[in-house]
Structures are given as structure tokens and as C-alpha cells.
Tab-separated table of C-alpha atoms in Angstrom:
chain	number	residue	atom	x	y	z
A	1	UNK	CA	-11.240	-46.047	-23.419
A	2	UNK	CA	-11.012	-45.977	-19.634
A	3	UNK	CA	-9.335	-43.117	-17.791
A	4	UNK	CA	-8.491	-43.337	-14.092
A	5	UNK	CA	-9.494	-40.349	-11.901
A	6	UNK	CA	-8.376	-40.297	-8.270
A	7	UNK	CA	-7.911	-37.841	-5.456
A	8	UNK	CA	-4.414	-38.356	-4.004
A	9	UNK	CA	-2.360	-37.245	-1.012
A	10	UNK	CA	-5.297	-36.591	1.333
A	11	UNK	CA	-7.100	-34.319	-1.116
A	12	UNK	CA	-4.072	-32.433	-2.417
A	13	UNK	CA	-4.113	-33.620	-6.041
A	14	UNK	CA	-6.401	-34.837	-8.799
A	15	UNK	CA	-4.644	-37.649	-10.607
A	16	UNK	CA	-5.637	-38.491	-14.181
A	17	UNK	CA	-4.133	-41.804	-15.310
A	18	UNK	CA	-1.621	-41.604	-12.440
A	19	UNK	CA	-0.394	-38.112	-13.356
A	20	UNK	CA	-1.027	-35.126	-11.081
A	21	UNK	CA	-3.110	-32.592	-12.980
A	22	UNK	CA	-4.915	-30.283	-10.509
A	23	UNK	CA	-3.711	-29.342	-7.033
A	24	UNK	CA	-4.611	-27.342	-3.961
A	25	UNK	CA	-3.342	-23.790	-3.590
A	26	UNK	CA	-4.792	-22.638	-6.912
A	27	UNK	CA	-6.988	-19.531	-7.025
A	28	UNK	CA	-10.285	-20.204	-8.778
A	29	UNK	CA	-12.912	-17.671	-9.859
A	30	UNK	CA	-16.321	-19.186	-10.477
A	31	UNK	CA	-19.998	-18.340	-10.776
A	32	UNK	CA	-21.851	-19.921	-7.827
A	33	UNK	CA	-24.306	-17.705	-5.920
A	34	UNK	CA	-24.727	-20.459	-3.306
A	35	UNK	CA	-21.007	-20.418	-2.402
A	36	UNK	CA	-20.879	-16.960	-0.818
A	37	UNK	CA	-22.347	-13.467	-1.122
A	38	UNK	CA	-19.629	-12.253	-3.515
A	39	UNK	CA	-20.689	-11.666	-7.115
A	40	UNK	CA	-17.897	-13.878	-8.490
A	41	UNK	CA	-15.975	-15.654	-5.719
A	42	UNK	CA	-12.185	-15.678	-5.891
A	43	UNK	CA	-11.374	-18.702	-3.794
A	44	UNK	CA	-8.248	-20.573	-2.771
A	45	UNK	CA	-8.562	-24.328	-3.229
A	46	UNK	CA	-7.812	-25.984	0.116
A	47	UNK	CA	-8.879	-29.589	-0.447
A	48	UNK	CA	-10.125	-31.632	-3.389
A	49	UNK	CA	-13.207	-33.589	-2.365
A	50	UNK	CA	-14.607	-35.548	-5.276
A	51	UNK	CA	-13.861	-36.028	-8.989
A	52	UNK	CA	-16.574	-36.560	-11.554
A	53	UNK	CA	-17.138	-36.781	-15.289
A	54	UNK	CA	-19.786	-35.153	-17.448
A	55	UNK	CA	-19.243	-36.505	-20.945
A	56	UNK	CA	-15.574	-35.786	-21.660
A	57	UNK	CA	-15.383	-32.979	-19.090
A	58	UNK	CA	-13.597	-33.736	-15.821
A	59	UNK	CA	-15.176	-31.909	-12.886
A	60	UNK	CA	-14.277	-31.462	-9.234
A	61	UNK	CA	-15.902	-30.481	-6.001
A	62	UNK	CA	-13.428	-28.748	-3.730
A	63	UNK	CA	-13.260	-27.075	-0.341
A	64	UNK	CA	-12.388	-23.453	-1.062
A	65	UNK	CA	-12.120	-20.207	0.885
A	66	UNK	CA	-13.152	-16.901	-0.680
A	67	UNK	CA	-10.302	-14.404	-0.392
A	68	UNK	CA	-12.747	-11.465	-0.337
A	69	UNK	CA	-15.329	-12.404	2.315
A	70	UNK	CA	-13.637	-15.382	4.011
A	71	UNK	CA	-16.481	-17.870	3.410
A	72	UNK	CA	-15.195	-21.452	3.376
A	73	UNK	CA	-17.304	-24.258	1.948
A	74	UNK	CA	-17.455	-26.952	-0.717
A	75	UNK	CA	-18.043	-25.873	-4.312
A	76	UNK	CA	-20.550	-27.276	-6.730
A	77	UNK	CA	-19.154	-29.290	-9.650
A	78	UNK	CA	-16.601	-27.172	-11.557
A	79	UNK	CA	-14.845	-28.145	-14.802
A	80	UNK	CA	-11.070	-28.554	-14.555
A	81	UNK	CA	-10.225	-30.356	-17.793
A	82	UNK	CA	-11.268	-32.690	-20.576
A	83	UNK	CA	-10.174	-36.058	-21.833
A	84	UNK	CA	-10.008	-36.072	-25.629
A	85	UNK	CA	-8.857	-39.213	-27.437
A	86	UNK	CA	-7.481	-40.495	-24.131
A	87	UNK	CA	-5.371	-37.363	-23.599
A	88	UNK	CA	-5.729	-34.814	-20.760
A	89	UNK	CA	-6.463	-31.220	-21.698
A	90	UNK	CA	-6.724	-28.815	-18.788
A	91	UNK	CA	-9.114	-25.886	-18.909
A	92	UNK	CA	-7.875	-22.362	-18.200
A	93	UNK	CA	-8.388	-22.287	-14.426
A	94	UNK	CA	-6.982	-18.736	-14.341
A	95	UNK	CA	-10.191	-17.582	-16.015
A	96	UNK	CA	-13.818	-17.940	-14.975
A	97	UNK	CA	-14.923	-21.521	-14.265
A	98	UNK	CA	-18.520	-22.131	-15.255
A	99	UNK	CA	-20.466	-25.036	-13.835
A	100	UNK	CA	-22.757	-26.859	-16.226
A	101	UNK	CA	-25.535	-26.255	-13.700
A	102	UNK	CA	-26.020	-29.860	-12.637
A	103	UNK	CA	-26.183	-30.755	-8.993
A	104	UNK	CA	-25.343	-34.398	-8.556
A	105	UNK	CA	-26.213	-36.329	-5.432
């Protein structure tokens, strides 16, 4: 089964099968020591850069700004949802997002 993933509206939305699922303005907490010096960055999503898939997990790279230290850069791949039996299931982005540790080129 094929699922369409696209970044829409100049990086404002992740579209999954032509439905907006993840947008800018969200506050994400994630574990990425390379992002900034904060132990666990709390960062506002400013722009969605690139969607990807790892198995059934939908991941994103996004430009974010840490609300604690002010660092602004692009994240590593972070999970934002899954596609199970052709249906979107978002992950709890209010909690801690954990990268699977891969660094794709």
C-alpha cells in the first residue's frame, strides 16, 4: 500500500495522503545533544524540512528554536506518527520524541 507524504504550504504542514497531520507552531521536546546545549531541548517548530519513513514510522526533520537557550537549527529525524494498515496514527508529540538514532544523508 502506498501512502503519500508531502510538505505543504512552504514548510507549514506535513500532509499524509492529502490530509494535514503535523504543523508548525508545535512545541517539541526531544533528545538530541547535537541540537543545543540543553539537556532536553524544548523547541518551537518553525519550518518542516523533509519527511521520511523508517518502516511504518513517519519521521520529520524540522527547523526548530529552543525556547530555553534560543538555539535555532534543523533537527535530526524525529518520529511524528505511524501508518498502520494504511491509516495514520500520530505519536504523542506532547511527550518526549526519541529519534531511532539513524542519521540519513
